[in-house]
Structures are given as C-alpha cells and as structure tokens.
Amino acid sequence: MLPEELLSLLKEQLSCRELQVRQIANLLHPTLPSPSTLVLHGLEATGKSLTISAVLKGLDVPYTIVRSQECITSRHLLERTVAACRDAIEQDNNVESGKDVDGRCENISALVVQLQRMLEGRDKFILVFDGIDRQREAAPTLLPAISRLGEIIPNLTVVLIITAPRPCFLHSAGVPYIHFPPYDRPESLTIASRWPLQIFASSTPGGTPGPTTDPEIEEDDTWLWSRFCGAVWDSLGKGAARDIVSFRNVCERLWEPFVQPIRDGTYGTRDFSKLMVRNRSLFQGEAALIESIVPISTSEPVKPTAKHTHDLPYYTRHLLLSAYLASYNPSRHDLTFFTKASEKRRRKRGGGTSLSTGRPSKHRKIQRRLLGPQAFVLERMLAIYHAILAPQKVVNTADVMTQIATLAGLRLLVKTGGAGADVLDAQTKWRVNVGWEYVQGLARSVRFDIESYMAE
C-alpha cells in the first residue's frame, strides 16, 4: 500500500526490516481501517522504535510516541500521554486547540475523558507506548486497560512496543502481533557495514576525525571494515554480543589496534590475512567485552589464568585421588596395585610396574588418562581409599560419606546413571570430574606418588 519511492526510502533507512515495514504500513494506513491495538515485540536493539517512527512519519498520519523509560510512575505516564497527544494535535492543525484540556490525569478513566475531548471529530490518531512492559510502579491492570483505549475511542489506535509478551497479558483476543526477530549474521554485517570506520582518520580543525573525500580511500575503508566485522562476529560477536549495538561497540573498540600496523606502514590496506595473524590476540581475549572505567589495552597478549584449586581437607583429598584411580584404572588391575603382596613388585628399579615387560608391544597403546574417565561403583572407590591409607587404619564412618557428598556438591564427582538413584548407595556409579594436572597437584600436597598406581 506504500508508494514505491517511499518504500525504497524506508528500505534504505531500515535495513533488513522490509517485511515489518509492509505489515505496519498496511495496518496503520490512513485510508484503511486499523485495529484498535497493535503489539510490536522483539528483543532489545531490533529496530522496533525506529521502524514504527519512520513508517508513521512516511504515512503522514498524526501520531505521538510516549516512552515509558522517561516516566517515573503510572500517573506520570498518563499525564505525559495527555501532554504528548495535545502537542501532536496542535502541531498537526497548527492551532492551539488544547487549552481547555486539563493536564492532570490520575487514572485511566481520566485519560479516556481527556483523549475523547481532544480527538472528537478528528481523523485517525496513532498513540505509541514505547517500552510499556517496563513501566515503573505499574499496576497489573495497566496494560489491559491501555489496550482497550482504542475500543472506547473509535478514531484512536494504540501501538504497544514490548520486549517479550507473556501469554494473554492483554486479557483479550484478536490483537495483531508483529515480531522483530534478532539480526542474524548476514543482517548484522549488512547493518554494521553501512557506516565503516576510517583507516586513516582525517582530522578537522577542531581535532575531531572528519570524512574523507578520496573514492579509493573510501573503497579501502569499506572493504577492510566489512571483513573485519565478519571476523569479529565469528570470534566474539556470535556468543558475546547480545544485540547489534553491542556488536558495533565491540567492533569500534577493536578497530584502532587492528589497523595500527597499516598506519605504521607495516602492512597495506588489502593485507587482511596478515593483519589477522598479527592481531590474533585481539580475537582471543575478552578485554573488548568488559565494560570498565579503567582503560584496558586490547592489544596485550592473553595471559593464561591461574588454575582453580579447592582447599580440601586431608582425607577428602585422598577420596578424590581414589576416585581418579578408580576412573582411569581398569578394575582387573586393582589386585595388582592395591594389595600388599604386589607392593614389592610395583617398586621395581626404573619406576616401572608389574604390567610392563621388556619386549615392545606390537600395537601402540593410548594412555588411559587420554581416553576420559570411566564410571565406577562407590564400593570400589572406598576399597581403593582404604588401600592407599592402610597404615593409618581409616574407619568407614558417616564422616566419609559426608565428604563424598561434599565432593559431589563441588562437582568434583559426578553421578552417572538414573536420576532417582540414592547418592550414597554402594552400587551407585560415579565418575571423576577433574583432570590430570589437578590430580598431580593434589597428590603432591599429600605426598602421594599417584604415578606408581596408574596403569599404562
């Protein structure tokens, strides 16, 4: 229903929102009947407010937009609505027709009376509530009452812009909804590439960067910026940038250190692959994603973080070591490693075990700890626990079971099998959830040679 010139102008202004523009224009056209209420919903930064304002301005229909984030209370919202409608009507007619309208509005009933008095004998009027679902101090009946204003006032259409509508939150059926989905990768790159940053920012007399006029430089800026945005999306934006605004902010933060080698003369404007190799640390760290009042250098290489350890009691550490041995050692080797008869054979010269022979194996074996942890029963772990602490004569009491429950709560031990099984049942299967480096540090802290008890 829109003219082709207006449609092409809106398509250029509102990228990737052609379907929503057509739907809004058909529902709110001045010469066609419109619904009493229209709901626009979608996540943040999906173009809802921009689209509705641009379409209403192109349709040349009287309208006003009331932003709920500017209103402190519900009464403030109602009074702001009356004032905005009065200003819009006066601006449309170029006369002061709202002098007889009282600015005070205490409830929805007073709002209905005020709007009926202002819109009497006029054509269609569009009233837009932006972010009405986040209104402060809003009563539960505020949204259903506002949605019925169009049913009481015939020439009024109410547009509600919300983030995520709840089921039946308006308590009425037959209300049209228009969804604004999040931008995917091609759409995000299309929008971000419309305003490329400059590689060589030219400065104005005031010291601020100004636009360049050389077509070749503008082409290089567009070419490099589009590929740079694609790299940022693939490395950081897809998982961390929640919307198009966050994605654009991340790109702007990383742009300066990314193009610094070009400004220094090290690389050319088309050496994108070399720039990616040189600046790969920019896309591996999270400095650009962290909001901080202290400036963080995004060009610094990523430093490895310290390994997380737990301050466990003495016997709890042995329980975790027993769980690791039960997960990574086959059960058929328990007699070999954890009985007194085989203790002398295990301490052979050279650090070998009784399982190793002098002849080389025909098949290359994979180390057990590279295959992942295997499930074990609780009885076997407790047997290994008593075997490695045999000189201290540990008694199996409720305290040991409490320590096992603590390890499970810390996710150092993970229960496998059915969800309804008893946690402390002897036949319940478990699996250790720590790595080799963690276990090595744990064994050194209690002076336990765990490598002598590991099968090859």
XYZ file of C-alpha atoms in Angstrom:
456
model
C 0.000 0.000 0.000
C 3.019 2.299 0.198
C 4.325 4.204 -2.854
C 7.412 2.676 -4.380
C 9.505 5.771 -3.726
C 8.565 5.788 -0.044
C 9.089 2.038 0.228
C 12.563 2.237 -1.299
C 13.440 5.121 1.038
C 12.293 3.164 4.098
C 14.109 0.054 2.873
C 17.338 2.045 2.644
C 16.797 3.622 6.056
C 15.620 0.431 7.814
C 17.903 -2.392 6.750
C 16.559 -5.956 6.938
C 13.088 -4.838 8.112
C 11.135 -4.766 4.843
C 8.524 -7.307 5.990
C 7.810 -5.432 9.219
C 7.571 -2.118 7.336
C 4.942 -3.535 4.980
C 2.936 -5.046 7.821
C 2.879 -1.826 9.850
C 2.041 0.285 6.810
C -0.887 -1.949 5.852
C -2.324 -1.976 9.373
C -1.931 1.764 10.039
C -2.657 3.221 6.597
C -4.669 6.495 6.839
C -7.345 5.429 4.328
C -7.859 1.885 5.639
C -9.476 0.672 8.884
C -6.933 -0.101 11.584
C -7.102 -2.375 14.629
C -7.734 -0.770 17.996
C -4.468 -2.223 19.367
C -1.228 -3.331 17.708
C 1.670 -5.038 19.520
C 5.276 -4.845 18.323
C 7.528 -7.252 20.210
C 11.140 -8.335 19.989
C 14.422 -8.278 21.888
C 16.406 -5.132 22.538
C 18.020 -3.298 19.605
C 15.930 -4.983 16.913
C 14.609 -1.749 15.339
C 11.094 -1.591 16.805
C 11.044 2.091 17.790
C 12.952 3.218 14.714
C 10.694 1.280 12.366
C 7.375 2.494 13.799
C 8.507 6.142 13.897
C 9.854 6.041 10.329
C 6.720 4.369 8.937
C 4.335 6.746 10.732
C 6.330 9.723 9.506
C 6.170 8.376 5.958
C 2.430 7.706 6.147
C 1.808 11.331 7.170
C -0.660 10.353 9.879
C -0.892 12.247 13.209
C 0.852 10.299 15.950
C 2.787 10.619 19.176
C 5.266 8.375 20.964
C 5.354 8.092 24.761
C 8.496 6.486 26.185
C 7.932 4.669 29.453
C 11.581 4.894 30.487
C 11.094 8.649 30.882
C 8.146 8.200 33.267
C 8.674 7.545 36.961
C 5.171 6.456 37.992
C 1.941 5.400 36.301
C 0.402 8.827 36.889
C 3.456 10.429 35.320
C 2.912 8.167 32.286
C -0.753 9.170 31.958
C -0.039 12.877 32.276
C 2.823 12.613 29.788
C 0.407 10.868 27.395
C -2.126 13.707 27.642
C 0.550 16.343 27.073
C 2.089 14.465 24.120
C -1.302 13.981 22.424
C -2.144 17.651 22.899
C 1.171 18.754 21.382
C 0.781 16.367 18.430
C -2.745 17.615 17.650
C -1.680 21.252 17.892
C 1.292 20.608 15.631
C -0.895 18.785 13.093
C -3.509 21.580 12.946
C -1.097 24.483 13.553
C -3.528 25.893 16.129
C -3.670 25.826 19.906
C -6.672 23.573 20.392
C -5.656 22.048 23.708
C -6.066 24.995 26.030
C -9.259 23.559 27.501
C -7.564 20.222 28.322
C -6.578 19.746 31.930
C -3.047 18.378 32.307
C -3.886 16.451 35.457
C -4.658 12.755 34.948
C -4.887 10.470 37.945
C -6.210 7.234 36.423
C -7.208 5.510 33.201
C -10.761 6.862 33.360
C -9.477 10.428 33.398
C -7.193 9.574 30.460
C -10.168 8.304 28.446
C -12.112 11.507 29.079
C -9.163 13.683 28.097
C -8.486 11.744 24.883
C -12.155 11.741 23.878
C -12.271 15.511 24.310
C -9.116 16.063 22.230
C -9.873 13.552 19.433
C -13.546 14.370 18.966
C -14.366 14.908 15.273
C -10.825 14.124 14.070
C -9.375 11.516 11.760
C -7.201 8.573 12.751
C -4.675 9.149 15.511
C -1.848 6.759 16.485
C -0.723 6.580 20.114
C 2.534 4.637 20.622
C 3.727 3.419 24.048
C 7.408 2.513 23.797
C 8.661 0.017 26.405
C 5.350 -0.099 28.248
C 6.141 -3.524 29.718
C 8.975 -1.946 31.782
C 6.945 0.863 33.285
C 7.837 1.609 36.915
C 5.175 1.147 39.588
C 2.697 -0.201 37.051
C -0.489 -1.868 38.258
C -1.327 -5.330 36.876
C -4.333 -3.860 35.046
C -2.416 -1.022 33.361
C -1.571 -2.857 30.127
C -5.046 -4.410 29.597
C -6.656 -1.013 30.282
C -4.391 0.834 27.834
C -5.016 -1.796 25.153
C -8.776 -1.078 25.349
C -8.474 2.661 24.727
C -8.956 2.058 21.011
C -12.207 0.179 21.681
C -13.660 3.149 23.595
C -12.333 5.882 21.258
C -13.123 4.881 17.637
C -10.533 7.056 15.861
C -7.637 6.001 18.160
C -5.164 3.182 17.532
C -2.830 2.150 20.359
C 0.586 0.634 19.495
C 2.410 -1.196 22.314
C 6.157 -1.796 21.967
C 7.313 -4.531 24.341
C 10.209 -6.960 24.659
C 8.699 -10.384 25.397
C 4.906 -10.680 25.661
C 3.510 -13.056 28.240
C 0.658 -15.366 27.229
C -2.655 -13.494 27.305
C -1.078 -10.476 29.005
C -3.723 -8.180 27.436
C -6.642 -10.429 28.510
C -8.206 -10.082 25.062
C -8.146 -11.971 21.783
C -7.813 -10.758 18.224
C -4.871 -8.380 18.827
C -2.370 -8.421 15.909
C 1.282 -9.010 16.790
C 4.327 -8.111 14.688
C 7.559 -9.858 15.648
C 11.002 -8.281 15.217
C 13.453 -11.219 15.255
C 17.104 -10.717 16.265
C 19.529 -9.952 13.477
C 21.459 -12.965 12.222
C 24.990 -12.890 10.840
C 24.290 -11.567 7.291
C 21.895 -8.924 8.619
C 24.277 -7.802 11.376
C 27.147 -7.496 8.917
C 24.929 -5.582 6.473
C 23.923 -3.060 9.129
C 27.413 -2.696 10.589
C 28.958 -2.232 7.127
C 26.732 0.725 6.270
C 28.879 3.148 8.294
C 32.508 1.930 8.057
C 35.191 3.463 10.216
C 38.185 5.071 8.578
C 41.628 3.531 8.418
C 43.404 6.889 8.176
C 41.133 9.232 10.114
C 41.499 12.762 8.756
C 41.211 15.450 11.421
C 39.153 18.613 11.214
C 40.456 21.972 12.556
C 38.770 21.151 15.874
C 40.754 17.940 16.188
C 37.848 15.518 15.561
C 38.030 12.952 12.740
C 36.291 14.092 9.592
C 35.034 12.324 6.464
C 37.379 11.500 3.599
C 36.652 12.505 0.007
C 39.027 10.195 -1.877
C 36.978 7.383 -3.538
C 39.894 4.930 -3.317
C 40.327 5.506 0.406
C 36.584 5.093 0.981
C 36.644 1.842 -1.006
C 39.555 0.529 1.085
C 37.725 1.502 4.290
C 34.572 -0.339 3.208
C 36.486 -3.413 2.008
C 38.546 -3.820 5.182
C 35.723 -2.877 7.571
C 33.308 -5.463 6.154
C 35.840 -8.275 6.502
C 36.872 -7.091 9.936
C 33.243 -7.140 11.122
C 32.895 -10.703 9.846
C 35.958 -11.776 11.817
C 34.671 -10.088 14.985
C 31.280 -11.778 14.618
C 32.809 -15.236 14.137
C 35.189 -14.898 17.099
C 33.368 -12.733 19.656
C 30.060 -11.352 18.454
C 28.168 -14.594 17.894
C 28.456 -15.711 21.508
C 29.017 -12.473 23.415
C 27.333 -9.595 21.566
C 23.696 -9.770 22.616
C 22.440 -7.259 20.033
C 23.537 -5.136 17.099
C 24.519 -2.252 19.388
C 26.883 -4.445 21.437
C 28.326 -5.905 18.247
C 29.010 -2.434 16.850
C 30.652 -1.346 20.124
C 32.968 -4.363 20.098
C 33.969 -3.609 16.503
C 34.716 0.029 17.338
C 36.891 -0.953 20.314
C 38.989 -3.399 18.305
C 39.287 -1.284 15.160
C 42.053 1.079 16.314
C 44.562 -1.611 17.414
C 43.631 -3.709 14.364
C 44.532 -1.023 11.781
C 47.553 0.349 13.704
C 50.028 -1.752 11.607
C 48.562 -0.126 8.471
C 49.069 3.361 9.905
C 52.642 2.425 10.857
C 53.317 1.324 7.275
C 53.942 -2.331 8.137
C 51.081 -3.705 6.018
C 48.850 -2.447 3.230
C 45.116 -1.870 3.347
C 44.427 -5.136 1.495
C 46.647 -7.393 3.640
C 43.734 -8.691 5.688
C 45.201 -12.171 6.250
C 48.471 -10.768 7.588
C 46.582 -8.396 9.854
C 44.549 -11.294 11.247
C 47.697 -13.285 12.028
C 49.412 -10.326 13.675
C 46.345 -9.278 15.717
C 45.031 -12.729 16.595
C 45.321 -11.894 20.320
C 42.555 -9.286 19.851
C 40.071 -12.013 18.970
C 41.221 -14.465 21.666
C 40.802 -12.287 24.746
C 37.753 -10.792 26.407
C 39.078 -7.287 27.061
C 36.790 -5.757 24.428
C 33.711 -7.338 26.038
C 34.301 -5.997 29.557
C 32.867 -2.618 30.476
C 35.320 -0.858 32.770
C 36.049 2.689 33.860
C 39.752 1.822 33.759
C 41.075 1.677 30.173
C 42.104 -1.842 29.194
C 44.588 -2.378 26.392
C 43.064 -4.792 23.881
C 46.394 -5.304 22.116
C 48.074 -7.056 25.032
C 48.565 -10.804 24.597
C 46.269 -13.072 26.506
C 47.812 -14.283 29.755
C 46.913 -17.734 30.984
C 44.704 -17.639 34.028
C 45.660 -19.364 37.247
C 44.355 -22.877 37.700
C 41.458 -23.144 40.047
C 42.033 -25.342 43.052
C 39.955 -26.239 46.073
C 41.121 -26.111 49.678
C 40.051 -29.627 50.646
C 40.713 -31.464 53.930
C 43.385 -34.148 54.137
C 41.149 -37.218 53.895
C 38.880 -35.617 51.303
C 41.907 -35.219 49.028
C 42.601 -38.920 49.350
C 38.979 -39.653 48.464
C 39.314 -37.603 45.294
C 42.591 -39.367 44.434
C 40.851 -42.711 44.954
C 38.061 -41.633 42.636
C 40.592 -40.684 39.970
C 42.349 -44.047 40.250
C 39.002 -45.839 40.044
C 38.030 -43.868 36.925
C 41.270 -44.282 34.994
C 42.444 -47.742 36.116
C 40.723 -50.928 34.881
C 39.133 -52.894 37.685
C 41.129 -56.013 36.764
C 44.330 -54.270 37.894
C 43.122 -53.454 41.406
C 44.737 -56.563 42.867
C 47.999 -55.623 41.214
C 48.149 -52.066 42.531
C 46.357 -52.125 45.869
C 47.401 -55.372 47.613
C 50.388 -55.855 49.898
C 51.614 -58.932 48.005
C 52.312 -56.901 44.891
C 53.852 -53.876 46.640
C 57.437 -55.078 46.177
C 56.898 -55.927 42.544
C 55.475 -52.484 41.821
C 58.540 -50.732 43.205
C 60.949 -52.062 40.665
C 64.032 -50.203 39.698
C 63.302 -47.644 36.992
C 59.780 -46.773 38.134
C 58.062 -49.497 36.109
C 55.120 -51.639 37.113
C 54.498 -55.330 37.055
C 52.325 -54.846 33.988
C 55.217 -53.644 31.844
C 57.520 -56.117 30.089
C 60.811 -55.711 28.362
C 59.511 -56.606 24.932
C 57.976 -53.759 22.888
C 54.300 -54.131 22.097
C 53.183 -54.731 18.518
C 50.288 -52.261 18.876
C 50.693 -48.701 20.019
C 48.646 -48.140 23.178
C 46.852 -44.928 24.150
C 47.318 -43.662 27.668
C 44.366 -44.251 29.925
C 44.040 -40.639 31.004
C 43.626 -39.560 27.378
C 40.545 -41.750 26.938
C 38.393 -39.964 29.501
C 37.099 -41.054 32.905
C 35.133 -44.277 33.241
C 32.266 -44.960 35.634
C 32.892 -46.868 38.857
C 30.827 -48.022 41.827
C 31.153 -46.463 45.261
C 32.359 -49.724 46.840
C 35.413 -49.823 44.594
C 36.398 -46.234 45.356
C 36.131 -46.875 49.101
C 38.248 -50.034 48.747
C 40.988 -48.049 46.958
C 40.663 -45.310 49.580
C 41.320 -47.785 52.414
C 44.163 -49.407 50.457
C 46.159 -46.203 49.937
C 45.562 -45.199 53.589
C 46.188 -48.683 55.019
C 48.925 -47.634 57.508
C 46.580 -45.057 59.068
C 43.666 -47.513 59.571
C 40.813 -45.248 58.498
C 37.372 -46.335 59.660
C 34.456 -46.124 57.244
C 32.127 -43.797 59.148
C 29.429 -41.281 58.312
C 32.106 -38.614 58.042
C 33.471 -40.317 54.909
C 30.016 -40.314 53.357
C 29.674 -36.622 54.166
C 32.951 -35.930 52.393
C 31.705 -37.835 49.332
C 28.545 -35.709 49.314
C 30.719 -32.582 49.556
C 32.775 -33.660 46.541
C 29.549 -34.256 44.632
C 28.287 -30.801 45.597
C 31.514 -29.253 44.288
C 31.059 -31.182 41.021
C 34.403 -32.897 41.525
C 32.497 -36.190 41.472
C 29.623 -36.647 39.043
C 26.955 -39.289 39.468
C 26.073 -41.325 36.382
C 23.076 -43.479 35.675
C 19.492 -42.890 36.794
C 18.483 -39.621 38.421
C 16.458 -41.365 41.132
C 19.301 -43.482 42.486
C 20.499 -42.998 46.042
C 23.604 -40.813 46.169
C 25.313 -42.857 48.896
C 24.230 -46.288 47.693
C 27.151 -48.686 47.364
C 26.158 -49.656 43.807
C 25.700 -46.083 42.565
C 28.084 -45.321 39.701
C 30.278 -42.231 39.748
C 32.808 -40.543 37.502
C 35.605 -38.173 38.477
C 35.388 -34.654 37.048
C 38.977 -33.380 37.394
C 41.994 -33.552 35.097
C 45.450 -34.983 35.381
C 47.200 -31.707 36.244
C 44.733 -31.027 39.038
C 45.235 -34.513 40.471
C 49.020 -34.195 40.240
C 48.961 -31.032 42.362
C 46.579 -32.683 44.794
C 48.831 -35.735 45.140
C 51.925 -33.593 45.764
C 50.100 -31.729 48.534
C 49.603 -35.007 50.493
C 52.920 -36.575 49.370
C 51.276 -39.382 47.444
C 53.006 -40.898 44.390
C 49.984 -41.331 42.154
C 52.019 -42.214 39.070
C 53.028 -45.524 40.707
C 49.380 -46.538 40.871
C 48.418 -45.622 37.289
C 48.100 -48.335 34.654
C 49.895 -47.792 31.373
